[in-house]
PDB file of C-alpha atoms and ligand atoms in Angstrom:
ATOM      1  CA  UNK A   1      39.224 -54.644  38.267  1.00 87.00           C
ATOM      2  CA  UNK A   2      41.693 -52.624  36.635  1.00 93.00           C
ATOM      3  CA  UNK A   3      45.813 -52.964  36.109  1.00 96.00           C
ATOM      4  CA  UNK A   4      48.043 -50.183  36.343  1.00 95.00           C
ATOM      5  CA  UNK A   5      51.776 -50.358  35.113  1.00 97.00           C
ATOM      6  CA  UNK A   6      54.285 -48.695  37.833  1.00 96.00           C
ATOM      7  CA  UNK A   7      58.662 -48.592  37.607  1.00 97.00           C
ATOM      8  CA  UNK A   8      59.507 -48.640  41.588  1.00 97.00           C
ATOM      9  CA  UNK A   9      61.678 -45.974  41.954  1.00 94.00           C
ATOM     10  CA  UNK A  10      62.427 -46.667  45.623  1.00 94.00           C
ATOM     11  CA  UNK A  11      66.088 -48.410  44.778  1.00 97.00           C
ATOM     12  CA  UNK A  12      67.953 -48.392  41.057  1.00 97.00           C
ATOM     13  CA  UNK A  13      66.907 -51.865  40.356  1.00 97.00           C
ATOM     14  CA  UNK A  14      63.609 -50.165  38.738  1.00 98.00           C
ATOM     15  CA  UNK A  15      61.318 -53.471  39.362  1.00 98.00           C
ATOM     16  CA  UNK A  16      58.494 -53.455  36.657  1.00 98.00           C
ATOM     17  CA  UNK A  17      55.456 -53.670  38.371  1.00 98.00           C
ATOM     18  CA  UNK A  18      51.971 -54.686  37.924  1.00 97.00           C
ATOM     19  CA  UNK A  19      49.453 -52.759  40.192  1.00 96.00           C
ATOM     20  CA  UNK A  20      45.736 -54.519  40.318  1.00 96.00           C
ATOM     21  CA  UNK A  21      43.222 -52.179  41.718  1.00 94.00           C
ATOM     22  CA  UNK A  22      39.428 -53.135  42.763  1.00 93.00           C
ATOM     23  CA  UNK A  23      37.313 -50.230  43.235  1.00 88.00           C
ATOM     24  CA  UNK A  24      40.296 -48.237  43.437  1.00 84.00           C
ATOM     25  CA  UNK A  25      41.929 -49.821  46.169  1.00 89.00           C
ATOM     26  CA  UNK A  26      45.128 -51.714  45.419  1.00 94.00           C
ATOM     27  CA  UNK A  27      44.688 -55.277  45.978  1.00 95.00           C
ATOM     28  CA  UNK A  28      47.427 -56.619  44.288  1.00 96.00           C
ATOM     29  CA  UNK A  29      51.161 -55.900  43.209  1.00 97.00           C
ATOM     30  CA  UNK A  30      52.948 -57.937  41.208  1.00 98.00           C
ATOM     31  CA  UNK A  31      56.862 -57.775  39.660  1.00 98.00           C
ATOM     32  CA  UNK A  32      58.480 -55.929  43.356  1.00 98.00           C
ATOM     33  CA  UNK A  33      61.147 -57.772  44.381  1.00 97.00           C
ATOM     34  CA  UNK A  34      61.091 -56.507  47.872  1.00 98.00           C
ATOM     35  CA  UNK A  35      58.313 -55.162  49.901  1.00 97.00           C
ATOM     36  CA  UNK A  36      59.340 -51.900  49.750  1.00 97.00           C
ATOM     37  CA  UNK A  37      57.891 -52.150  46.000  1.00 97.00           C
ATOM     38  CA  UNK A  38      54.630 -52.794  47.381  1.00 96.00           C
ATOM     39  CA  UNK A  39      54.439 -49.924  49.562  1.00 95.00           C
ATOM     40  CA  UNK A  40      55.155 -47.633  47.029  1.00 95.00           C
ATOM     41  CA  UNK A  41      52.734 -48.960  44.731  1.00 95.00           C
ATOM     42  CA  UNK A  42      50.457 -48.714  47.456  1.00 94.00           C
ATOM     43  CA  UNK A  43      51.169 -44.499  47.943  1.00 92.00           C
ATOM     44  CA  UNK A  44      51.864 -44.240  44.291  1.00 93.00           C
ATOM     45  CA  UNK A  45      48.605 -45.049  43.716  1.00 92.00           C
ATOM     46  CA  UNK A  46      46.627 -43.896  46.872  1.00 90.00           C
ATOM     47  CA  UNK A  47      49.023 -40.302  47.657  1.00 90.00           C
ATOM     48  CA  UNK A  48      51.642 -40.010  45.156  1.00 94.00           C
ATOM     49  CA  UNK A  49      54.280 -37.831  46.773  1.00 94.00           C
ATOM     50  CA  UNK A  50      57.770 -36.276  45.384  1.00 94.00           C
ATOM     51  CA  UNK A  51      60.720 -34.579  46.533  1.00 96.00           C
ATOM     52  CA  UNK A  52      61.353 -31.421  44.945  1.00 98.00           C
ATOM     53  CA  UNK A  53      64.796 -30.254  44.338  1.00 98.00           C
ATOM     54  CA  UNK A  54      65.912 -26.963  42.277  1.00 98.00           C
ATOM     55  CA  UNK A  55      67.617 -24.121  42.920  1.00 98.00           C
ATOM     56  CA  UNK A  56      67.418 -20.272  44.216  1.00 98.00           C
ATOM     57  CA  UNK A  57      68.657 -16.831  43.619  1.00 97.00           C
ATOM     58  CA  UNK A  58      71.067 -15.336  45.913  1.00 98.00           C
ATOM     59  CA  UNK A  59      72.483 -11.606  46.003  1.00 97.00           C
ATOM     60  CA  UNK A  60      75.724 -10.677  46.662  1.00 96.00           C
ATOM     61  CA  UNK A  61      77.075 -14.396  47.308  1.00 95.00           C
ATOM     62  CA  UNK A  62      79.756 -15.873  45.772  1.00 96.00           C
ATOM     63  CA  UNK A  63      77.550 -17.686  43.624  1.00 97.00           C
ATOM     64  CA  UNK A  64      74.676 -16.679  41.888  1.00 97.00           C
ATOM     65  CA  UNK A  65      71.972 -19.779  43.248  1.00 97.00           C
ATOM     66  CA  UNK A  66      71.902 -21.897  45.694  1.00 98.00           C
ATOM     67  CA  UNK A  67      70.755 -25.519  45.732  1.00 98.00           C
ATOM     68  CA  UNK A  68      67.756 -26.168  47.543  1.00 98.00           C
ATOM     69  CA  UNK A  69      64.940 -28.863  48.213  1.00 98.00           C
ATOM     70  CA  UNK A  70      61.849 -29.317  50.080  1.00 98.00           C
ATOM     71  CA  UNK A  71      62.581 -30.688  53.483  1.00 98.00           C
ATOM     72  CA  UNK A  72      59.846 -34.268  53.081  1.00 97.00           C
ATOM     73  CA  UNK A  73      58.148 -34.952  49.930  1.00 95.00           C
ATOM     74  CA  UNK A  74      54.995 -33.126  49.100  1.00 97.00           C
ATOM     75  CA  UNK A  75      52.288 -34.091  46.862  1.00 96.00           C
ATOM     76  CA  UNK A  76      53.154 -34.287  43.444  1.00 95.00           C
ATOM     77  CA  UNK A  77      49.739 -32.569  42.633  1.00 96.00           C
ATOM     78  CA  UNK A  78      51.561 -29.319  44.481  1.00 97.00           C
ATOM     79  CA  UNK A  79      54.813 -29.331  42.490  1.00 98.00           C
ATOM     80  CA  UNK A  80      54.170 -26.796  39.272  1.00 98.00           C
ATOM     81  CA  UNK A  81      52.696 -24.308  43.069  1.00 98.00           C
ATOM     82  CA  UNK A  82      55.716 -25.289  44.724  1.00 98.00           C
ATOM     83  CA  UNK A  83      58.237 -24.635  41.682  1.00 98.00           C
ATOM     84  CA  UNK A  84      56.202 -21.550  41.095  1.00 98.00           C
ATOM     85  CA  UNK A  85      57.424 -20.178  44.734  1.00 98.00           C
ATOM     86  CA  UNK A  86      60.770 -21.284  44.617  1.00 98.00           C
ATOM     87  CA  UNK A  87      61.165 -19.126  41.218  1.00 98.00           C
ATOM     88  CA  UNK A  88      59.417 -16.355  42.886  1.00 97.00           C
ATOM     89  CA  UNK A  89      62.016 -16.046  45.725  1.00 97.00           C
ATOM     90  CA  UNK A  90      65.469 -14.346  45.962  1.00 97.00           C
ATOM     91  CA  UNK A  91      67.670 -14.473  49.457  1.00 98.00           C
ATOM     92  CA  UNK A  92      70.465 -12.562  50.723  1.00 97.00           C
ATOM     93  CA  UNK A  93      74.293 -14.224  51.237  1.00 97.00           C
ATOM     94  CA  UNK A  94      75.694 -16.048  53.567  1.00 98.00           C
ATOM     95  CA  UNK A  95      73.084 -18.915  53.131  1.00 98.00           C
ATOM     96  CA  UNK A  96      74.210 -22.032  55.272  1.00 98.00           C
ATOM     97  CA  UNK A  97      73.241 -25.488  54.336  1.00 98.00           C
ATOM     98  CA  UNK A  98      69.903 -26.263  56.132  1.00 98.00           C
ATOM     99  CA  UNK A  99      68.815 -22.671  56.279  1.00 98.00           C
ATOM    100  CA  UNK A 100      65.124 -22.467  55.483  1.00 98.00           C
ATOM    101  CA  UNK A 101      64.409 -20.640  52.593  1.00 98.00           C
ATOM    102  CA  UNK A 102      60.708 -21.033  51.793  1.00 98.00           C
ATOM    103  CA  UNK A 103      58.298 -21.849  54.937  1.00 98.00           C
ATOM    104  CA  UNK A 104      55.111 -23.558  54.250  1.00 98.00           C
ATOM    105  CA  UNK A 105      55.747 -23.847  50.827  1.00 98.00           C
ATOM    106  CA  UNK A 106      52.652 -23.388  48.442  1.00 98.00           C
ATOM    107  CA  UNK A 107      50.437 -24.450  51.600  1.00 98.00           C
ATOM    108  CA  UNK A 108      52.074 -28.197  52.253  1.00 97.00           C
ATOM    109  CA  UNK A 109      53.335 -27.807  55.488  1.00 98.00           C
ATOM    110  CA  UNK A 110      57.206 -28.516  54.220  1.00 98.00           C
ATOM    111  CA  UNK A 111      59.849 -25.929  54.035  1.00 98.00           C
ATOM    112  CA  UNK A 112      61.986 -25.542  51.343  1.00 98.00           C
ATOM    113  CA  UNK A 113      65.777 -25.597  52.940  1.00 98.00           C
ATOM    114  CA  UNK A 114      69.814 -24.825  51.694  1.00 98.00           C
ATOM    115  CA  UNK A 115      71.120 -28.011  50.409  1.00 98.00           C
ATOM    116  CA  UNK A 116      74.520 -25.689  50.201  1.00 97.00           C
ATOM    117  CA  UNK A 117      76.126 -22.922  51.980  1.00 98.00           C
ATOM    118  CA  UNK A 118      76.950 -19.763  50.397  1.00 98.00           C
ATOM    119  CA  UNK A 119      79.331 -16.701  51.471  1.00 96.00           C
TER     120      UNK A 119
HETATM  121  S1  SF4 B   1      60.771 -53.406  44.478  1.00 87.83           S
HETATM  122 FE1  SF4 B   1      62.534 -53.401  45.875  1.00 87.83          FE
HETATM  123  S2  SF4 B   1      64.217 -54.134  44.574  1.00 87.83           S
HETATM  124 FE2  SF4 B   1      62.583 -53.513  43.178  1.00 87.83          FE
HETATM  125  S3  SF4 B   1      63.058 -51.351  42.655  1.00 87.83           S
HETATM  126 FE3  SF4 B   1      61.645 -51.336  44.404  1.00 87.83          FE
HETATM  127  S4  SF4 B   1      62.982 -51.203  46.196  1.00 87.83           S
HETATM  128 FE4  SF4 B   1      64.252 -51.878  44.488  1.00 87.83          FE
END
């Protein structure tokens, strides 16, 4: 048996939380106050996962970047890849919000879209 210490980050609350895994399954969580503690735990533990938000170059826009995040959250394993590609990239003005900017990025099956529009 082993404990793991987790902050749920699904709501501000922040519930302290007290993972117990057995043979690296969780079979316990302790300290969620709702079960949507538990099932984060659960991936935390099993998948961990992230959203990744930043932002990108644009040329000849009004502004210089434009916000942008991947579309579902990938695993956090891929982020320093998927930051990496993001970096790498530069688009054109007008970007619309939604636009897809990176397809496939670094391999995860999620695009990286506009989260703003840009003229
Ligand atoms: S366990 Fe429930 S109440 Fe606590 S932080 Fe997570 S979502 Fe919020």
């Amino acid at each position: 048996m082993e404990e793991k210490n987790l902050i749920c980050i699904s709501c501000p609350i922040g519930c302290h939380m007290t993972v117990t895994l057995d043979n690296e399954e969780v079979s316990k969580v302790e300290g969620n106050t709702c079960k949507r503690g538990a099932a984060y735990a659960e991936k935390e533990i099993t998948n961990p996962t992230r959203f990744v938000t930043s932002t990108v170059k644009v040329k000849n826009g009004q502004v210089e970047r434009v916000s942008v995040k991947t579309e579902l959250d990938i695993p956090k394993s891929k982020i320093f890849d998927v930051m990496k590609e993001i970096n790498s990239v530069e688009v054109s003005a007008p970007v619309k919000m939604g636009d897809t900017i990176i397809e496939n990025v670094a391999g995860t099956n999620v695009n990286i879209i506009a989260t703003r529009s840009v003229k």
